[in-house]
Coordinates of C-alpha atoms in Angstrom, one line a residue:
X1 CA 115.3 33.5 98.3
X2 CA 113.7 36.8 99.2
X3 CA 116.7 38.2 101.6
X4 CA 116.0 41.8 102.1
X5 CA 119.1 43.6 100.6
X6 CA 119.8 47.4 101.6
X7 CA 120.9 49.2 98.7
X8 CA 121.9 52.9 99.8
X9 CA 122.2 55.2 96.4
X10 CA 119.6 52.6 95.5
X11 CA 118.0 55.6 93.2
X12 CA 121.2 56.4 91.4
X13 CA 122.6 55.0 88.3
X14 CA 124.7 52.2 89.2
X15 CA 122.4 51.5 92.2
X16 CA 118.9 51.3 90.5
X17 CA 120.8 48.8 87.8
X18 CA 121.3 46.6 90.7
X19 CA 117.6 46.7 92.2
X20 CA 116.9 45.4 88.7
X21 CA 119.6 42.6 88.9
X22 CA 118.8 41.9 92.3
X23 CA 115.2 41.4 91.5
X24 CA 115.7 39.4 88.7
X25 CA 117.6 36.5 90.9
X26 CA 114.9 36.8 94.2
X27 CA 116.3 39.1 96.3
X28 CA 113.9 41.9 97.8
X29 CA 115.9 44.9 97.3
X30 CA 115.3 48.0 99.7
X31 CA 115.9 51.3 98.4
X32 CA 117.4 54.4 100.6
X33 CA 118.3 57.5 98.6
X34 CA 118.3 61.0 99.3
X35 CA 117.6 62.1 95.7
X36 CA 120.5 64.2 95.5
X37 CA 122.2 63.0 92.6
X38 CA 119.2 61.2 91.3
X39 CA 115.3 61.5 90.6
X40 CA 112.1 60.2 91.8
X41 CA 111.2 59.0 87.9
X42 CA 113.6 56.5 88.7
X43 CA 111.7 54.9 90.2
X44 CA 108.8 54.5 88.2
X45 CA 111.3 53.2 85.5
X46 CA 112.1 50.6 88.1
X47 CA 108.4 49.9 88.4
X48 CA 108.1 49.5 84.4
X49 CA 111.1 47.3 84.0
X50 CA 110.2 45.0 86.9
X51 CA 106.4 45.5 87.8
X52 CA 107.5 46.0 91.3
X53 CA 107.0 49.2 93.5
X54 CA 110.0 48.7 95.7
X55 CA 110.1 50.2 99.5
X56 CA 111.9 53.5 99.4
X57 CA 113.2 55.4 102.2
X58 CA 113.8 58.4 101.3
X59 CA 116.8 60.2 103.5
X60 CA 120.6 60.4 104.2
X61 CA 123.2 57.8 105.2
X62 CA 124.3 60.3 108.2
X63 CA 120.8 60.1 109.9
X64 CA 121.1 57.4 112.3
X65 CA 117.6 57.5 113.1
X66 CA 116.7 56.4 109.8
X67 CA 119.4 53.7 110.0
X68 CA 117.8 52.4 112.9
X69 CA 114.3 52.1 111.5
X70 CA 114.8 50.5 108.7
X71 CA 117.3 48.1 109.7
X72 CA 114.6 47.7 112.9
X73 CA 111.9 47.2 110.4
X74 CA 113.1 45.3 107.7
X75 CA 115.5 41.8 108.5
X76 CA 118.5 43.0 106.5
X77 CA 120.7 40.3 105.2
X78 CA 123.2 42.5 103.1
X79 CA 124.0 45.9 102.5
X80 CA 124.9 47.1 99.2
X81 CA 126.3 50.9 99.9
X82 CA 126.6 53.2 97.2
X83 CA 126.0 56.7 98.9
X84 CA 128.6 58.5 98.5
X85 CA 129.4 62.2 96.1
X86 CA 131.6 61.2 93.5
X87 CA 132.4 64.5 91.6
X88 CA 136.0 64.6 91.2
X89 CA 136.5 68.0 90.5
X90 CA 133.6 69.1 93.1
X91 CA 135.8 67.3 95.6
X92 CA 138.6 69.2 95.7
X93 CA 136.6 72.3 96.1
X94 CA 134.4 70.7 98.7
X95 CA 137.2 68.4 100.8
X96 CA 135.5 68.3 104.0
X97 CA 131.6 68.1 102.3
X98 CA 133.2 65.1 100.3
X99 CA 134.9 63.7 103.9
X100 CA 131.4 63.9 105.7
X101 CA 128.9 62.1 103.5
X102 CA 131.7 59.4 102.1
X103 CA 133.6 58.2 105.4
X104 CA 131.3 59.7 108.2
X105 CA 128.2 57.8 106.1
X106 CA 130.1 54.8 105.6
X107 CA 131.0 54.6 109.7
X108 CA 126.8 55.6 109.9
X109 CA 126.2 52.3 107.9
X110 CA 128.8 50.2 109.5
X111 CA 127.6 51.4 113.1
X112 CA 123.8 50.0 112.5
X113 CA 124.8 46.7 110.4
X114 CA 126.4 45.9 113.7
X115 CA 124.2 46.8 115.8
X116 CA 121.0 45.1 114.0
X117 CA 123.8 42.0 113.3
X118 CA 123.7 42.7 110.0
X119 CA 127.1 40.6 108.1
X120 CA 127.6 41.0 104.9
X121 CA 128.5 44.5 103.0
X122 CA 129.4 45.1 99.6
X123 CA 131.3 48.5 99.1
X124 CA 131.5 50.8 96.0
X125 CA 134.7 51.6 95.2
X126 CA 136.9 52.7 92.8
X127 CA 140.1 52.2 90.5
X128 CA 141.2 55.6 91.8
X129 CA 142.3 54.1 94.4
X130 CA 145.2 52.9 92.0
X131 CA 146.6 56.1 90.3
X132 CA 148.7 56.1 87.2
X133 CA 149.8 52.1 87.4
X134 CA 153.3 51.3 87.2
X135 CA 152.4 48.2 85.7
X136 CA 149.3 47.2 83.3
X137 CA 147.5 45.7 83.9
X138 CA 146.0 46.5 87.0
X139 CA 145.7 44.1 89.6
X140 CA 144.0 43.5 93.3
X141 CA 147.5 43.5 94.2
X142 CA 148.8 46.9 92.4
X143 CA 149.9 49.3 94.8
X144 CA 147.4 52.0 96.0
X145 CA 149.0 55.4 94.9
X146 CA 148.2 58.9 97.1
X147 CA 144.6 59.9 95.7
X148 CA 144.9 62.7 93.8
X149 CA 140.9 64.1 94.6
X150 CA 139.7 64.0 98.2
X151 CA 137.0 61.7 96.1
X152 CA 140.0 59.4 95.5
X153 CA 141.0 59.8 99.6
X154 CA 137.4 59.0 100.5
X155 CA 137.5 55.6 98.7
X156 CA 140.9 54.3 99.7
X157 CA 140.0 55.5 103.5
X158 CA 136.6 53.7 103.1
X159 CA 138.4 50.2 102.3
X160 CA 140.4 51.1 105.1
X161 CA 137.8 51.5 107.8
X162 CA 135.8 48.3 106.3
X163 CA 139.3 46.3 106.8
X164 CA 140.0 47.5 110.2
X165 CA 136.0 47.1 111.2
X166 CA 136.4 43.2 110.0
X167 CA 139.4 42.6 111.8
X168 CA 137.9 44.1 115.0
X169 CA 136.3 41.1 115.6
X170 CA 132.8 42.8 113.9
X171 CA 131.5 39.3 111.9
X172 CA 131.4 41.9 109.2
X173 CA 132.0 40.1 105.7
X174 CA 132.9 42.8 103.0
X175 CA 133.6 43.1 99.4
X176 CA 135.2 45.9 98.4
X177 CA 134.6 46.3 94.2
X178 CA 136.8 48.5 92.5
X179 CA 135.1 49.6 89.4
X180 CA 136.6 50.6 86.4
X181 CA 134.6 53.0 83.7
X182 CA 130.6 52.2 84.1
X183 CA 128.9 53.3 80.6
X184 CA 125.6 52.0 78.8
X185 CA 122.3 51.8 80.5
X186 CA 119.5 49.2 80.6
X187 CA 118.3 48.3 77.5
X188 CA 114.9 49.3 78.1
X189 CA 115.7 53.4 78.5
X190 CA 113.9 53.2 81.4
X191 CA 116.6 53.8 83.5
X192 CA 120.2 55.2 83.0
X193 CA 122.7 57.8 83.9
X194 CA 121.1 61.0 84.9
X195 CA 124.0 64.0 85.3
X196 CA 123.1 66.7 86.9
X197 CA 124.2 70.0 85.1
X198 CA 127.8 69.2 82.9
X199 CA 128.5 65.4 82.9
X200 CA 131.5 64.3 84.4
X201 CA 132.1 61.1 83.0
X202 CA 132.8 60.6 79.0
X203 CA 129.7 58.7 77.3
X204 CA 126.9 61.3 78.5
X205 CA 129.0 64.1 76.9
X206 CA 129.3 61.9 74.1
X207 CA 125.2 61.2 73.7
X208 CA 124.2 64.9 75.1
X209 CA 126.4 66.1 72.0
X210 CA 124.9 63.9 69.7
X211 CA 121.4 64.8 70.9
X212 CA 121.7 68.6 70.2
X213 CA 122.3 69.6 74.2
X214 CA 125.9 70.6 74.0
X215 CA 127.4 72.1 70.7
X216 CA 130.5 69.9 70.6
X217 CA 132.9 67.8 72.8
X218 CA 136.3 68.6 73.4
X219 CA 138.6 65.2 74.0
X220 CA 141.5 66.2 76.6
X221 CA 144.2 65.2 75.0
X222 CA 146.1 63.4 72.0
X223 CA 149.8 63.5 72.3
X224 CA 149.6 60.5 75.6
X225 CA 152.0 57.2 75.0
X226 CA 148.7 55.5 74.0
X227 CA 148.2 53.8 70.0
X228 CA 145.9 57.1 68.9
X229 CA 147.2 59.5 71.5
X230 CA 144.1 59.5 73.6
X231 CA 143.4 58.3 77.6
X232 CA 142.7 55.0 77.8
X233 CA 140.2 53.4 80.3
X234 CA 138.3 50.1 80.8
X235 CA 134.8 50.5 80.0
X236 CA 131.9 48.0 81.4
X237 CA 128.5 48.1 80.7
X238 CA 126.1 49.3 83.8
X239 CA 124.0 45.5 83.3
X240 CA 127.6 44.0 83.9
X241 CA 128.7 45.8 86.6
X242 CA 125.3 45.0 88.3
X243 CA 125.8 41.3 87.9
X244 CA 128.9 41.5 89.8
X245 CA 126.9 43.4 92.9
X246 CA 124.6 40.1 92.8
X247 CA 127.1 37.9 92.9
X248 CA 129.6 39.5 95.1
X249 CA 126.4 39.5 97.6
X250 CA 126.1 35.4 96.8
X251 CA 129.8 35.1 97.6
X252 CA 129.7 36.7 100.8
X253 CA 126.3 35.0 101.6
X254 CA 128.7 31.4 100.8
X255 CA 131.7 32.4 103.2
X256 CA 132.2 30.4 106.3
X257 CA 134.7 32.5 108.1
X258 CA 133.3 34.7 110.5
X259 CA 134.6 37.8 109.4
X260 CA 136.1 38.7 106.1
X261 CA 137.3 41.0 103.7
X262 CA 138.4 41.1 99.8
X263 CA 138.8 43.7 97.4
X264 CA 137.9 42.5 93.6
X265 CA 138.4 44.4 90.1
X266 CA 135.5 45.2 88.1
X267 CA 136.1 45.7 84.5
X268 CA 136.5 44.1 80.9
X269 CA 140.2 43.9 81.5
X270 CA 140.8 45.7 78.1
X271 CA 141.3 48.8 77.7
X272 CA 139.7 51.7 75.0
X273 CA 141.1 54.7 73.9
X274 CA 138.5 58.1 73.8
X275 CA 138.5 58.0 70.3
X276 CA 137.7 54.5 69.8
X277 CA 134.4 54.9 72.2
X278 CA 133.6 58.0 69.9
X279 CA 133.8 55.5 66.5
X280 CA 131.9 53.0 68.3
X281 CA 128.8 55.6 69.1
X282 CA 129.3 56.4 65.4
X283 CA 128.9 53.1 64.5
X284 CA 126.4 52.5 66.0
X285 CA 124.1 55.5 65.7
X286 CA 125.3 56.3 62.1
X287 CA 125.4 59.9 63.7
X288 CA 128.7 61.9 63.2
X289 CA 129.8 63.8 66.7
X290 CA 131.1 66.7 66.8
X291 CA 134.0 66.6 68.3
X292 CA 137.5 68.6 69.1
X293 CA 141.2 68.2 70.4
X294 CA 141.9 70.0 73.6
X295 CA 144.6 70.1 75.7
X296 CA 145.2 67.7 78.0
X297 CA 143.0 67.9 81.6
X298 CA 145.0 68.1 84.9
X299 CA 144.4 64.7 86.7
X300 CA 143.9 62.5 84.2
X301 CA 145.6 59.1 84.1
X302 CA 147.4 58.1 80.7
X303 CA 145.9 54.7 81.0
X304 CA 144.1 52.4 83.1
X305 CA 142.7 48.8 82.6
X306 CA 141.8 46.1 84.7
X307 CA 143.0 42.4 85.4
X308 CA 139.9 40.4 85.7
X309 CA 141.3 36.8 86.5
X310 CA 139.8 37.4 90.1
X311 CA 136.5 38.4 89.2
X312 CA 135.9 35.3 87.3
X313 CA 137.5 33.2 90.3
X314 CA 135.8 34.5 93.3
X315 CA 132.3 35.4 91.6
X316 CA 132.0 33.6 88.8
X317 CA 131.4 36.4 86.8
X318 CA 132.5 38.0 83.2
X319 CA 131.3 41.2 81.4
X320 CA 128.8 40.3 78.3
X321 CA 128.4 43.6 76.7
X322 CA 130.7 45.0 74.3
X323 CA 131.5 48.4 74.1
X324 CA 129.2 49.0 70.9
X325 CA 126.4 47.3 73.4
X326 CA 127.3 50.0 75.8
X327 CA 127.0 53.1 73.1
X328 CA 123.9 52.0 71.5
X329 CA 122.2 51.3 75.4
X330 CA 123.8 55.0 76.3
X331 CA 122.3 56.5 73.4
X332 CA 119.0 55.0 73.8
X333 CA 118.2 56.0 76.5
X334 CA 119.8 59.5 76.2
X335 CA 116.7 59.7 73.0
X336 CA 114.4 58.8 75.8
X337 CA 115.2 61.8 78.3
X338 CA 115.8 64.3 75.6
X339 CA 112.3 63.3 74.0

């Protein structure tokens, strides 16, 4: 096969799962990543899983220059963009920071795919773009609700400008994927989620708790309309998630309309509850977390899980890993970083 396949963020968590995927099936993935939210070992972890040194370009998705050199040297066939800051919290206190690098780097990529007649983009994007459902559960056809995090803006204004781009008469192709909770990491340790200062996101509080790093986590929450009182959300494992990037790629690769546009649901289409992920990490690690009930955390939806009928329909793809995969992958390879 050997298409050359752009992955922007191609350092990061998600994005280094999918240089692993997309080597894996004969793709030749090219990595750009300003190291930002990610590190250079990353890459040797790559190296170790795959026994490939992959080209790396190291810069920003706002530099057109850059853009134009390694679109100019490299044929690319797809684009797989993932740059973009996805702090939730950080947004709000950084709106137009947040509005730069997400939309202005987005138009950056758009602007050389079409000028190197590059077609065929997959998007990260997010179940944010949803809200608090009305109905569960969530569907490609759900309303989108006002984001409630510039984050949240940046993502439903992305799909936006990738719609109106493929209408314009582009010969863009793009999937949008809206991901629900990515947890877990490749089952190596070599590579996995790497926060930078306080995690964000639930499982690396969970493993950096267990591993001695923080003294306890404090669950937001457990008077919601949920069967233990807890949020709810639809975990997937990274290797999963990945998968889908491969074959939404394949997908676009097979359509014969000139331009196009889809937006597709990426999750288990179940739903967890905070508490259950904790007793599956217990489980699984025979370790007891320390853990406490806080108040609830302003933002957070009640519940949130995907429908995955399309998924399966347009890319022939289902999740594999269970949730106690997930925890026991997470917490692997959060005993490789802390060793």
């Amino acid at each position: 096969m050997h298409n050359n396949i752009l992955v922007t963020g191609g350092a990061g968590y998600i994005g280094s799962h999918v240089i692993v995927k997309l080597h894996e099936v004969g793709y030749n993935p090219i990595i750009l990543d300003n190291f930002s939210n990610s590190a250079k070992s990353v890459l040797t972890g790559l190296k170790n899983i795959t026994g490939k040194d992959f080209t790396c370009y190291e810069g920003d998705i706002l530099d057109e220059e850059l853009l134009g050199r390694i679109f100019s040297e490299n044929k690319i066939d797809g684009v797989i963009h993932f740059a973009a800051k996805k702090a939730v919290g950080e947004s709000v206190e950084k709106p137009l920071y947040y509005y730069k690098n997400n939309v202005s780097g987005l138009i950056t990529v758009l602007e050389s795919m079409i000028e190197y007649g590059c077609k065929n983009l997959v998007f990260s994007s997010s179940c944010t773009v949803y809200g608090q459902p009305d109905e569960l559960p969530v569907t490609e056809k759900s309303p989108k609700k006002p984001a409630n995090s510039p984050y949240g803006n940046t993502k439903q204004i992305g799909e936006e400008i990738i719609e109106d781009v493929v209408v314009s008469d582009s010969k863009i192709k793009s999937i949008a994927l809206r991901y629900f909770n990515p947890i877990g990491a490749h089952p190596s340790a070599e590579i996995g989620e790497l926060p930078l200062g306080v995690p964000n996101n639930l499982v690396p509080f969970i493993t950096q708790t267990a591993a001695g790093i923080r003294e306890k986590l404090t669950v937001f929450g457990s008077d919601y309309n949920t069967p233990d009182g807890t949020c709810i959300r639809d975990y997937i494992h990274v290797m999963d998630l990945a998968e889908a990037h491969v074959q939404a790629i394949k997908a676009l690769e097979s359509v014969n309309e000139v331009s196009h546009f889809d937006v597709i649901n990426i999750g288990t289409g179940r739903g967890n509850t905070v508490l259950e992920v904790i007793n599956a990490f217990e489980k699984v690690t025979n370790k007891k977390l320390k853990y406490e009930i806080g108040p609830r955390r302003p933002g957070d939806v009640e519940k949130v899980y995907a429908q995955v009928d399309k998924s399966t329909a347009v890319l022939d793809w289902k999740t594999k890993h269970s949730l106690e995969d997930s925890m026991r992958d997470a917490w692997y390879w959060q005993q490789r970083i802390s060793n």
